[in-house]
Short mmCIF file of C-alpha atoms in Angstrom, two decimals:
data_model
loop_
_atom_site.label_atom_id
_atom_site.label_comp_id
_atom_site.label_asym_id
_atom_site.label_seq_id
_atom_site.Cartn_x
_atom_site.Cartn_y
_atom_site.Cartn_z
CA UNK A 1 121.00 132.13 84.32
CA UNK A 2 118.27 130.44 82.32
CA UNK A 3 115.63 128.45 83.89
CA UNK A 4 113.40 125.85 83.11
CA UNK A 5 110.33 127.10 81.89
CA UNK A 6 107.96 124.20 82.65
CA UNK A 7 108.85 124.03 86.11
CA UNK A 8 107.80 128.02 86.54
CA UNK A 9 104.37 127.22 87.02
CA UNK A 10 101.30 129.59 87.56
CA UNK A 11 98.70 128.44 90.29
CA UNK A 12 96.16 128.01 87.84
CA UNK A 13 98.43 125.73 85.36
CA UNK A 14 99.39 123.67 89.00
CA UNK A 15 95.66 123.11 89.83
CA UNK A 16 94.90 121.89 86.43
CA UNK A 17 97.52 119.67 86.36
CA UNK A 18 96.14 118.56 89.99
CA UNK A 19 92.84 118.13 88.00
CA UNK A 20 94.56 115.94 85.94
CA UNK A 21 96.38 113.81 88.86
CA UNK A 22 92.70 113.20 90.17
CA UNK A 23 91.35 112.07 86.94
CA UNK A 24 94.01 109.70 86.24
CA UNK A 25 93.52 108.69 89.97
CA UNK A 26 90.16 107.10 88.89
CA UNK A 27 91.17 106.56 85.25
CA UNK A 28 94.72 105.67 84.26
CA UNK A 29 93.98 107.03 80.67
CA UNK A 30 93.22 110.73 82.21
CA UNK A 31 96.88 110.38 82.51
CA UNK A 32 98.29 111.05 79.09
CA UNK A 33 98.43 114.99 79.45
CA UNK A 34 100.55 114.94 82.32
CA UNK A 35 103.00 112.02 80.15
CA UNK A 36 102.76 114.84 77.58
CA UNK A 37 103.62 117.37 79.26
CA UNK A 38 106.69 115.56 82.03
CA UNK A 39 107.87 112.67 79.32
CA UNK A 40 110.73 115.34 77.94
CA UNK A 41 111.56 116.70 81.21
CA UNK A 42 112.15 113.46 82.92
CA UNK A 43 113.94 111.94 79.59
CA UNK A 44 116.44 114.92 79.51
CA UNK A 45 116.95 114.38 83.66
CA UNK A 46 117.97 110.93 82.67
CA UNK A 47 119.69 110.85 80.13
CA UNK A 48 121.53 113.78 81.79
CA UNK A 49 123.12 110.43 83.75
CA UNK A 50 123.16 108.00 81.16
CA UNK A 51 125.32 106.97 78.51
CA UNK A 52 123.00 105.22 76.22
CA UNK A 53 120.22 106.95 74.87
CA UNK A 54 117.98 103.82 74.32
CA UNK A 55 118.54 102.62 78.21
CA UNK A 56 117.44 106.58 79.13
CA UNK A 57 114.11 105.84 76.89
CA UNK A 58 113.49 102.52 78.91
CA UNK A 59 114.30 103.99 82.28
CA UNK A 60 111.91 106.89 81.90
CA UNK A 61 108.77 104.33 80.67
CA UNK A 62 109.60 103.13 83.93
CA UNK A 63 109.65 106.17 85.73
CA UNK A 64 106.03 106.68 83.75
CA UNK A 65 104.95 103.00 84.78
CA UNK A 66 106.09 103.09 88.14
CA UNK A 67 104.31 106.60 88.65
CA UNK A 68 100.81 105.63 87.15
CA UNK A 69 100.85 102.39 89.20
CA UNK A 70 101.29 104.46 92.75
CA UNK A 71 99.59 107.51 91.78
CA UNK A 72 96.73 106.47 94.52
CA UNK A 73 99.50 107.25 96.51
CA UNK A 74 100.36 110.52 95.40
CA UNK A 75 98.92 113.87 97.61
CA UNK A 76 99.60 117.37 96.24
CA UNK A 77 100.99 119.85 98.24
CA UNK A 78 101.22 122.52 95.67
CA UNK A 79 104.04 122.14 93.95
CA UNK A 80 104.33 120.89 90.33
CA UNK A 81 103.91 117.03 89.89
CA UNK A 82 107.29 116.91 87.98
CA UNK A 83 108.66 117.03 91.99
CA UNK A 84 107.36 113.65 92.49
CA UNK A 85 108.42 111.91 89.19
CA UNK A 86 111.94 113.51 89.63
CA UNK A 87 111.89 111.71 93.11
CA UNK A 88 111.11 108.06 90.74
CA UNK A 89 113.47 108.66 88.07
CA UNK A 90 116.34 109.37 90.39
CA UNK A 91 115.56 105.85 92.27
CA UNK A 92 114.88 103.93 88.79
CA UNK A 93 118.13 105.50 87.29
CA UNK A 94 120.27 103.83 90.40
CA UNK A 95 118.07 100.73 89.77
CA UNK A 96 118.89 100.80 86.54
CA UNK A 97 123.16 101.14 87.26
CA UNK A 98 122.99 98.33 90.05
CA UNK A 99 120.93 96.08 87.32
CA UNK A 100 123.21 96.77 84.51
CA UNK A 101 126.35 97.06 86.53
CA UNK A 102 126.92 100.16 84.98
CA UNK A 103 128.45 103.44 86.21
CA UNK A 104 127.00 106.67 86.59
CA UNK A 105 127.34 109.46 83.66
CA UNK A 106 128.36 113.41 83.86
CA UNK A 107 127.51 114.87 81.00
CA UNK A 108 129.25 117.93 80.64
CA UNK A 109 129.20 120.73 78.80
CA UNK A 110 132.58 123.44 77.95
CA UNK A 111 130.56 126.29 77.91
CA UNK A 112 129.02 125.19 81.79
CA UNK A 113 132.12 124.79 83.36
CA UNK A 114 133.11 128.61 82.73
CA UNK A 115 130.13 128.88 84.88
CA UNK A 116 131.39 127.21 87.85
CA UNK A 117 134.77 128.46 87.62
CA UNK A 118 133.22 131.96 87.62
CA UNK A 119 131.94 131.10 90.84
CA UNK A 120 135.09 130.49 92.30
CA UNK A 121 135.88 134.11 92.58
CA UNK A 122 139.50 134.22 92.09
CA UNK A 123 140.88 136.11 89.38
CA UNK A 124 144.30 134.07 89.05
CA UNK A 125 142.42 130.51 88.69
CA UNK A 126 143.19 129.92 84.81
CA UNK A 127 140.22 127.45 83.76
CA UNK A 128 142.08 124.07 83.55
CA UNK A 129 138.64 122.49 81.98
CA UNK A 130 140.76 118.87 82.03
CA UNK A 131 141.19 119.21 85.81
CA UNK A 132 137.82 120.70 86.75
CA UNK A 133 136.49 117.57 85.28
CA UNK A 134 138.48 114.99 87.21
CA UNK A 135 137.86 117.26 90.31
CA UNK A 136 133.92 116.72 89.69
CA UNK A 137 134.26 112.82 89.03
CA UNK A 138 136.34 112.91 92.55
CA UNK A 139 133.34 114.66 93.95
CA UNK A 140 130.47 112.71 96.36
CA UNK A 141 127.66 111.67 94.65
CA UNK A 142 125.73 114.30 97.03
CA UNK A 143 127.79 117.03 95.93
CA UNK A 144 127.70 116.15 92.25
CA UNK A 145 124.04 116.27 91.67
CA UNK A 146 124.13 119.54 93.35
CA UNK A 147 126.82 120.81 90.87
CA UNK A 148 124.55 118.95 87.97
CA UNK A 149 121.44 120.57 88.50
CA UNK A 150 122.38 123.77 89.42
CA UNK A 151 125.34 124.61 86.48
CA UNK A 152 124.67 121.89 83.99
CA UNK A 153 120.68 121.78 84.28
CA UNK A 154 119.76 125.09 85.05
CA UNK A 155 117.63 124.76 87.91
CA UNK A 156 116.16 127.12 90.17
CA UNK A 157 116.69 126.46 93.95
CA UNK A 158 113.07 125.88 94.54
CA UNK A 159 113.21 123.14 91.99
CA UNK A 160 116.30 121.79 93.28
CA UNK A 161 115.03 121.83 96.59
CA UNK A 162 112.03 120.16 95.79
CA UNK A 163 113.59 117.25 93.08
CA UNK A 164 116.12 116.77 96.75
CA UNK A 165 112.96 116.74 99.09
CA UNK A 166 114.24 119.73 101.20
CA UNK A 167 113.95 123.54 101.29
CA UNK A 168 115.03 126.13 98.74
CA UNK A 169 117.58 127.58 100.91
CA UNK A 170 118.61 124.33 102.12
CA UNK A 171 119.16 123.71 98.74
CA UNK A 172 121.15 126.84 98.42
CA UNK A 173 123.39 125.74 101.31
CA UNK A 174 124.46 122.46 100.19
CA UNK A 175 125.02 123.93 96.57
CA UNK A 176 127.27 126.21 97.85
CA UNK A 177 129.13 123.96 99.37
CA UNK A 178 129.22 121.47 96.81
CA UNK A 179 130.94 124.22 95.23
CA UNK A 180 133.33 124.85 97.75
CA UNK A 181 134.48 121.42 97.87
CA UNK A 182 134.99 121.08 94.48
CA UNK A 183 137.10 124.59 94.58
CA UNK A 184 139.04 122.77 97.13
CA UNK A 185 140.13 120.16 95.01
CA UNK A 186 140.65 122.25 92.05
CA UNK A 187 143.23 124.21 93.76
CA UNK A 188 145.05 121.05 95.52
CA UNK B 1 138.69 103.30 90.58
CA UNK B 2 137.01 105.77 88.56
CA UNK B 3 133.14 106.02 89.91
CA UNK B 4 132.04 108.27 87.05
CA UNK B 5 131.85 108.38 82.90
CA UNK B 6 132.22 111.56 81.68
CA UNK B 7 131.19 112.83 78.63
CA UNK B 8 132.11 116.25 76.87
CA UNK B 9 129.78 117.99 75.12
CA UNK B 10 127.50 115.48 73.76
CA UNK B 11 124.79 116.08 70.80
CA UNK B 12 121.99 117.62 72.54
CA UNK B 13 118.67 115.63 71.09
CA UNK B 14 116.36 117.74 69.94
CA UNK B 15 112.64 118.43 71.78
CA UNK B 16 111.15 116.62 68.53
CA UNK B 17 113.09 113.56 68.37
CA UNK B 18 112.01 113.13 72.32
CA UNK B 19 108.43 113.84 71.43
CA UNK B 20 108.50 111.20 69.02
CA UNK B 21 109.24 108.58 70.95
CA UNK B 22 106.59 109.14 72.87
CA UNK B 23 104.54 105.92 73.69
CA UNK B 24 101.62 106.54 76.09
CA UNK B 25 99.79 103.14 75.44
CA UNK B 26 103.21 101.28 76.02
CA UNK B 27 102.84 103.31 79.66
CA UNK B 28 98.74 102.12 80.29
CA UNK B 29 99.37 98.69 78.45
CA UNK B 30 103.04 98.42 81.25
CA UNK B 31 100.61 99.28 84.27
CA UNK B 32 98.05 97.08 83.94
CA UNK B 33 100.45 94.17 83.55
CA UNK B 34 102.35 95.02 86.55
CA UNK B 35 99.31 95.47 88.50
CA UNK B 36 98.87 92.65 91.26
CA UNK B 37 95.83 90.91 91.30
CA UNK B 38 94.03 91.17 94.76
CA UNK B 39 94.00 87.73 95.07
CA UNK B 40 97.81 87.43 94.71
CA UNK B 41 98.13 90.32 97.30
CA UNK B 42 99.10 89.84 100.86
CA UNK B 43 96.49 92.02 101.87
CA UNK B 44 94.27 88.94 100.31
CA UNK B 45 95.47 86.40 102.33
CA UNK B 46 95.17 87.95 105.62
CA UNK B 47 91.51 88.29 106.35
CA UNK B 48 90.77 85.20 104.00
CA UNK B 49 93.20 83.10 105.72
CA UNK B 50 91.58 84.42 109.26
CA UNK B 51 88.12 83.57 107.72
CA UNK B 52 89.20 80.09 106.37
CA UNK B 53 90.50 79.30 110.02
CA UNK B 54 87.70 80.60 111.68
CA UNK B 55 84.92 78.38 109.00
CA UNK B 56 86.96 75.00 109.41
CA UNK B 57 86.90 75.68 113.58
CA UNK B 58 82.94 76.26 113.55
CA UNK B 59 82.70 73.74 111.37
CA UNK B 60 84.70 70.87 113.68
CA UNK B 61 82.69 72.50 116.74
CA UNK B 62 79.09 72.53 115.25
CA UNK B 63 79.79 69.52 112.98
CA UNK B 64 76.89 66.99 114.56
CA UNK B 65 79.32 63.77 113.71
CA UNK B 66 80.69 64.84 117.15
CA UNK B 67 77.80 65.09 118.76
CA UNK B 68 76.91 61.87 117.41
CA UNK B 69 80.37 60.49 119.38
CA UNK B 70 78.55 61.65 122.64
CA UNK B 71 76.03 60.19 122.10
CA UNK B 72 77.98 56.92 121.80
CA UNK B 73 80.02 57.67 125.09
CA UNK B 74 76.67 58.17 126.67
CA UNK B 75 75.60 54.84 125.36
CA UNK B 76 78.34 53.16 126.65
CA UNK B 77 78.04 54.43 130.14
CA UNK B 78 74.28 53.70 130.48
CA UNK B 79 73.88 50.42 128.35
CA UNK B 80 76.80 48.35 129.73
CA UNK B 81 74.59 45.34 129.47
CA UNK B 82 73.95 45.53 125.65
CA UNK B 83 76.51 43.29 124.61
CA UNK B 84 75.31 43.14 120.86
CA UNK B 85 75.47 46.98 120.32
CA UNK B 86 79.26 46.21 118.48
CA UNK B 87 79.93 50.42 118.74
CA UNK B 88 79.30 50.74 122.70
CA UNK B 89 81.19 47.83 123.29
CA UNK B 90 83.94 49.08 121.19
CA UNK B 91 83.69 52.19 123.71
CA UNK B 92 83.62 49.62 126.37
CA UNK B 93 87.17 48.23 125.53
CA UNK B 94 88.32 51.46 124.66
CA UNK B 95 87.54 52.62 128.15
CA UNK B 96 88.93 49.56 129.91
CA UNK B 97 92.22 50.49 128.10
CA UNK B 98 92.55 54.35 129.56
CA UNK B 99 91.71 52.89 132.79
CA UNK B 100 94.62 49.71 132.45
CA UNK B 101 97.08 52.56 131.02
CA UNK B 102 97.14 53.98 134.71
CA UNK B 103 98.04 50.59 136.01
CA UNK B 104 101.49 49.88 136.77
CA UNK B 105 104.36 48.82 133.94
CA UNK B 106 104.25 45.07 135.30
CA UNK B 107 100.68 44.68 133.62
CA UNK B 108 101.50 45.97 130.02
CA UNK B 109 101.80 42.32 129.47
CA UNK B 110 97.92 41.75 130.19
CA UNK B 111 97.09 45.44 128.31
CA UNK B 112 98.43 43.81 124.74
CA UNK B 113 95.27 41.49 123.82
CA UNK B 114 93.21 43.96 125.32
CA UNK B 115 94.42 46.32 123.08
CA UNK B 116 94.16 43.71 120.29
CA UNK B 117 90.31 43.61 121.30
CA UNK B 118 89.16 46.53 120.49
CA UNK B 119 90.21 46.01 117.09
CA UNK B 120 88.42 42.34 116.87
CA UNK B 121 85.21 44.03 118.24
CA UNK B 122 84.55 46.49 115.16
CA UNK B 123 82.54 44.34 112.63
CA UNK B 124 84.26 46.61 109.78
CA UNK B 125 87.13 45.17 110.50
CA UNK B 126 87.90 42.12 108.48
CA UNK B 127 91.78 41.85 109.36
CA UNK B 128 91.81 39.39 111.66
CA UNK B 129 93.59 39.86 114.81
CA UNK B 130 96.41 37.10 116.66
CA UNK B 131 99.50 37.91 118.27
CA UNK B 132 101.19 34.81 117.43
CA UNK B 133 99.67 32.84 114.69
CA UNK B 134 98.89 34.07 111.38
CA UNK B 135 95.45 34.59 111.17
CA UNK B 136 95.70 33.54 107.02
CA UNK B 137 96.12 29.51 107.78
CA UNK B 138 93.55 29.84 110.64
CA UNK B 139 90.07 27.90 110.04
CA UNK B 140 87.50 30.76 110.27
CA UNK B 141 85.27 28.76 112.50
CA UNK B 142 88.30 28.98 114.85
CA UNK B 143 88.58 32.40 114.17
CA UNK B 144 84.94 33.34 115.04
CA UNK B 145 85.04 31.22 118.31
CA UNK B 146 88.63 32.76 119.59
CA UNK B 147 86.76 36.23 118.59
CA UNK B 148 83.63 35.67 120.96
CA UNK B 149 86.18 35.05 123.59
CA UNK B 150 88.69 37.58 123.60
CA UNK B 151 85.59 40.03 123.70
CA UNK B 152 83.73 38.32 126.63
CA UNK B 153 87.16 38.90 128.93
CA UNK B 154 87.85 42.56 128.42
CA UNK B 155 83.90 42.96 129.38
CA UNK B 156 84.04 41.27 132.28
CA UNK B 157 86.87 43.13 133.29
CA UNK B 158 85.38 46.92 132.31
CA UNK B 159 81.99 46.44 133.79
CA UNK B 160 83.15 47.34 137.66
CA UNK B 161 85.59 50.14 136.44
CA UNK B 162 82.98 51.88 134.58
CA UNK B 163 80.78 52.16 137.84
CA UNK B 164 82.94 54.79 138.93
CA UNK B 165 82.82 56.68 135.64
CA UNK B 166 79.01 57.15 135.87
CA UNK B 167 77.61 59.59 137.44
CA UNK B 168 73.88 60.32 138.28
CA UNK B 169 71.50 62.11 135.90
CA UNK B 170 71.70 65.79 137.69
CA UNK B 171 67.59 66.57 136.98
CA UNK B 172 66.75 70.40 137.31
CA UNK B 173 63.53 70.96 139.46
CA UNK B 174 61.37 73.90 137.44
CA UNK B 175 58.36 74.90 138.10
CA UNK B 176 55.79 75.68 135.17
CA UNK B 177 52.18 77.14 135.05
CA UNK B 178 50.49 75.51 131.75
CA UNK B 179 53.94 74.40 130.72
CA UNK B 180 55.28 78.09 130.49
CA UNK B 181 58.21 79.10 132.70
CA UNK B 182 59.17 82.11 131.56
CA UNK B 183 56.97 83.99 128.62
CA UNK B 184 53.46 84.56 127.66
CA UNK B 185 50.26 82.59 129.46
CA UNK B 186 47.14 83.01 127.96
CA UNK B 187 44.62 84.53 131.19
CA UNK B 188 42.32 81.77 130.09
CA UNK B 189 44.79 78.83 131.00
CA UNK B 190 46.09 80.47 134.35
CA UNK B 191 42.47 80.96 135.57
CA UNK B 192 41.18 78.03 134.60
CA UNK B 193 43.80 75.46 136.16
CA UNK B 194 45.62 78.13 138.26
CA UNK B 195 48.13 76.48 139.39
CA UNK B 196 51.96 76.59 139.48
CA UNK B 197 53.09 72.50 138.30
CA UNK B 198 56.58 71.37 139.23
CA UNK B 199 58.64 68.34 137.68
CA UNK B 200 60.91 65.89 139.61
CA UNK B 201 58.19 64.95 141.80
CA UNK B 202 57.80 68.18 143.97
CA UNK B 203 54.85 70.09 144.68
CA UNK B 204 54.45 73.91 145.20
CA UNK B 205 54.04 74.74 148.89
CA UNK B 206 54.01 78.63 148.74
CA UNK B 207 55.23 81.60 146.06
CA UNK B 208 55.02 84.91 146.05
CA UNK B 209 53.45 86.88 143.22
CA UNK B 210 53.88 90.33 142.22
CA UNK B 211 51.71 92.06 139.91
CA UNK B 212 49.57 95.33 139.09
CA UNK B 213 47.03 95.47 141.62
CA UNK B 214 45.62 98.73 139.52
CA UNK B 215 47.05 101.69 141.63
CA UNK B 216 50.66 100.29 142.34
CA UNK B 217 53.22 97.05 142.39
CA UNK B 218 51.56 94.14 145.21
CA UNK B 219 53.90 91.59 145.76
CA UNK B 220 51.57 88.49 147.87
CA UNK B 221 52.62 85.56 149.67
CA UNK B 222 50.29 82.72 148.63
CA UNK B 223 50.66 79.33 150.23
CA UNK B 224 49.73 76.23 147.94
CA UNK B 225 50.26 76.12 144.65
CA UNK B 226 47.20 77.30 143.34
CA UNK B 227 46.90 80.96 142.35
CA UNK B 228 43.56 82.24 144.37
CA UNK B 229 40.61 83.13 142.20
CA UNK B 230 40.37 86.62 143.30
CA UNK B 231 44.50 87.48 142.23
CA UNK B 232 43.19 85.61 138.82
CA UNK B 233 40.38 88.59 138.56
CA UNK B 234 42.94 90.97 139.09
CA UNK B 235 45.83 89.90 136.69
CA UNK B 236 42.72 89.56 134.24
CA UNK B 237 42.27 93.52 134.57
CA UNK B 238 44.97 95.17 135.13
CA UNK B 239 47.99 92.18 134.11
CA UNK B 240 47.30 91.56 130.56
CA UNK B 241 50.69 92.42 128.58
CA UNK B 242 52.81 93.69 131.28
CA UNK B 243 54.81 91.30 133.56
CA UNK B 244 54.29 89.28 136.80
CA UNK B 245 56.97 87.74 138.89
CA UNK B 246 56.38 85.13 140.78
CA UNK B 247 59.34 84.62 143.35
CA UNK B 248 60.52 82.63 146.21
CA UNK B 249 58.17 79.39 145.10
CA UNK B 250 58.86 76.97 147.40
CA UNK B 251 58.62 73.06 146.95
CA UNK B 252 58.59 69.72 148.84
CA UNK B 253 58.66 66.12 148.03
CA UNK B 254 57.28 62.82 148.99
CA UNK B 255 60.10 62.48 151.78
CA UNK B 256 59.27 66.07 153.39
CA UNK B 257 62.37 67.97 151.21
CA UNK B 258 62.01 71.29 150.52
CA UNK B 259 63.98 73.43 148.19
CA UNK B 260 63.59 76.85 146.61
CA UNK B 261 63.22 76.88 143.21
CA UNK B 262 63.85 79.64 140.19
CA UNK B 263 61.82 82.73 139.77
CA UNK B 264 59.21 82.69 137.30
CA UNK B 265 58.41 85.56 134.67
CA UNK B 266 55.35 85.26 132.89
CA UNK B 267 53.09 87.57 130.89
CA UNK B 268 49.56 87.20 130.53
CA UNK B 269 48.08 87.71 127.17
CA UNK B 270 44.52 86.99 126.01
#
């Protein structure tokens, strides 16, 4: 399985970017590397879960905006930056559905879901792509970001962990049984 | 209900068309708007609402308007004879009217023109006071006269009540050597006059003095109030900049009265 390159940090690329963070800290300008370097990231993330591209433009300013106003508030603990503005985007995107009334968006992609039904480990299971769908909109919203970042976005479990604020393996856990659940209702 | 949209294979945008949009100045120009000013913050208010409180409380406690009101009060209890002095007597009434409050209800009848008074008395006030006539079709001379009256009775009736709301000057006796009760004495002016003065017509009868006698502490009981000639040689050599405490000084009146009066700290210098 691919994975996402910028995430895959070395330590020296992480304390540069912390370099940056404590530039910016004490001049907002010193930001625009890290906006360089996070603006595609975060845009793909949300427009991952949006319908309209524009709206997934204006939601990730925000996610920019929000995270250069509290970025006195920011601490590193060694892990990339892109941790913390996940954490933003995924509150500004529900901001954004309760302010527009709007519903959430799964983006999926054909060639994906042979991914998850490979996981299901059952030879007979004849990939009803249709039905795998409506079994993911049926899913908890819990379950279907697990699904979403694992199989649709590629992420590692570290990452995942760390976008969900808890461990790698906890991470691993839930996914799997995200992916149980969902087998469930595929075979009911 | 459906919670979700879903969407099947969608054009992926390309890392280009993202990177165009791009609009780091939008971000910085975005952040300073939003930013709060500190004055708007509640973290503003707090302490600045705390020190406002805290000005406006000193001020009404140190502000000498009200010390200028004591004075007044004080006025009014010592110079109940001044009738002319238009504030004290103003005090006077105002007095006389705490005191009638306490009375029973059968006398609210007789508290109404006193009450009415204390308005006539203040010479800013030109409204001219009458509980039944209107004071408009009145002939000032009338006016002036019925004014000279109505303050003459609530006088009359104060003066005895406020006997009981005087009390006696309380006068502290202290006793002094060259003015100085506690602090620095030049050695000239103890030696020379020597002696320990005492207001509120008392004189020293005895004190005892403690001082540097050159090897240790002495403490000595002198009687009179006169220090001898021989401790004023001594505190001259071996006093001069450190302290002597003169304790248990003892006074009496003209009637025989004795009383024991503070301790005195004084420091020599030259």
């Amino acid at each position: 399985m691919a994975v996402n390159p910028i995430y895959h940090q070395t330590k020296s690329t992480l304390l540069q970017e912390r370099d940056w963070i404590m530039e910016a800290k004490k001049d907002p300008e010193r930001f625009g590397p890290l906006y360089t370097k996070y603006h595609e990231q975060i845009f793909r993330y949300v427009y991952q879960r949006m319908d309209d591209q524009e709206q997934a433009f204006d939601v990730t300013s925000q996610v920019f905006i929000k995270a250069l106003s509290n970025l006195h508030k920011y601490e590193y603990r060694g892990v990339p930056f892109s941790s913390w503005l996940y954490r933003i985007a995924k509150s500004e995107l529900y901001q954004s559905f309760r302010d527009r009334k709007a519903k959430r968006t799964v983006n999926v992609d054909t060639v994906h879901l042979a991914d998850i039904t490979e996981e299901f480990d059952d030879d007979d299971l004849v990939a009803d792509k249709s039905k795998l769908i409506r079994c993911l909109a049926e899913l908890r919203e819990a379950d279907l970001q697990l699904i979403e970042l694992r199989y649709f976005e590629k992420r590692a479990y570290r990452e995942i962990g760390e976008i969900l604020d808890v461990t790698e393996n906890n991470a691993k856990v839930k996914t799997f049984r995200a992916l149980e659940r969902l087998k469930k209702q595929f075979l009911k | 209900m459906k919670k979700l949209n879903t969407t099947l294979d969608r054009e992926p945008m390309t890392s280009q068309e993202i990177r165009d949009r791009q609009n780091f100045n939008y971000i910085l120009k975005e952040t300073t708007a939003a930013k709060v000013p500190i004055w708007k913050s509640i973290w503003f208010y707090g302490p600045v609402g705390i020190a406002m409180v805290t000005m406006v409380v000193s001020a009404v406690r140190i502000n000498p308007k009200n010390e200028k009101f004591d004075n007044k009060t004080t006025l009014s209890q010592f110079n109940t004879t001044n009738t002319d002095d238009y504030s004290a007597n103003t005090i006077v009434v105002e007095k006389s009217e705490e005191l009638t409050e306490t009375k029973s209800d059968s006398n609210t009848e007789t508290e109404a023109p006193t009450v009415e008074n204390t308005q006539t008395v203040n010479p800013s006030n030109t409204t001219t006071p009458n509980v039944k006539a209107d004071p408009s079709n009145m002939d000032p001379a009338f006016l002036a006269n019925n004014e000279t009256k109505t303050i003459e009775e609530p006088e009359v009736k104060a003066l005895p009540k406020l006997e009981t709301v005087v009390e006696p000057k309380m006068v502290k006796t202290m006793p002094s050597i060259a003015g100085v009760f506690n602090g620095r004495v030049p050695i000239s002016q103890i030696c020379s006059t020597g002696k320990i003065d005492c207001n509120n017509g008392y004189e020293i009868v005895s004190f005892d003095i403690q001082y540097d006698n050159g090897v240790s502490s002495t403490v000595e009981h002198v009687r009179g109030s006169q220090i001898p000639p021989i401790l004023c040689r001594k505190l001259r050599r071996f006093n001069v900049g450190s302290p002597v405490f003169i304790t248990r000084i003892v006074a009496m009146n003209a009637k025989g009265e004795t009383k024991q009066l503070l301790s005195m700290n004084i420091e020599p210098t030259f």
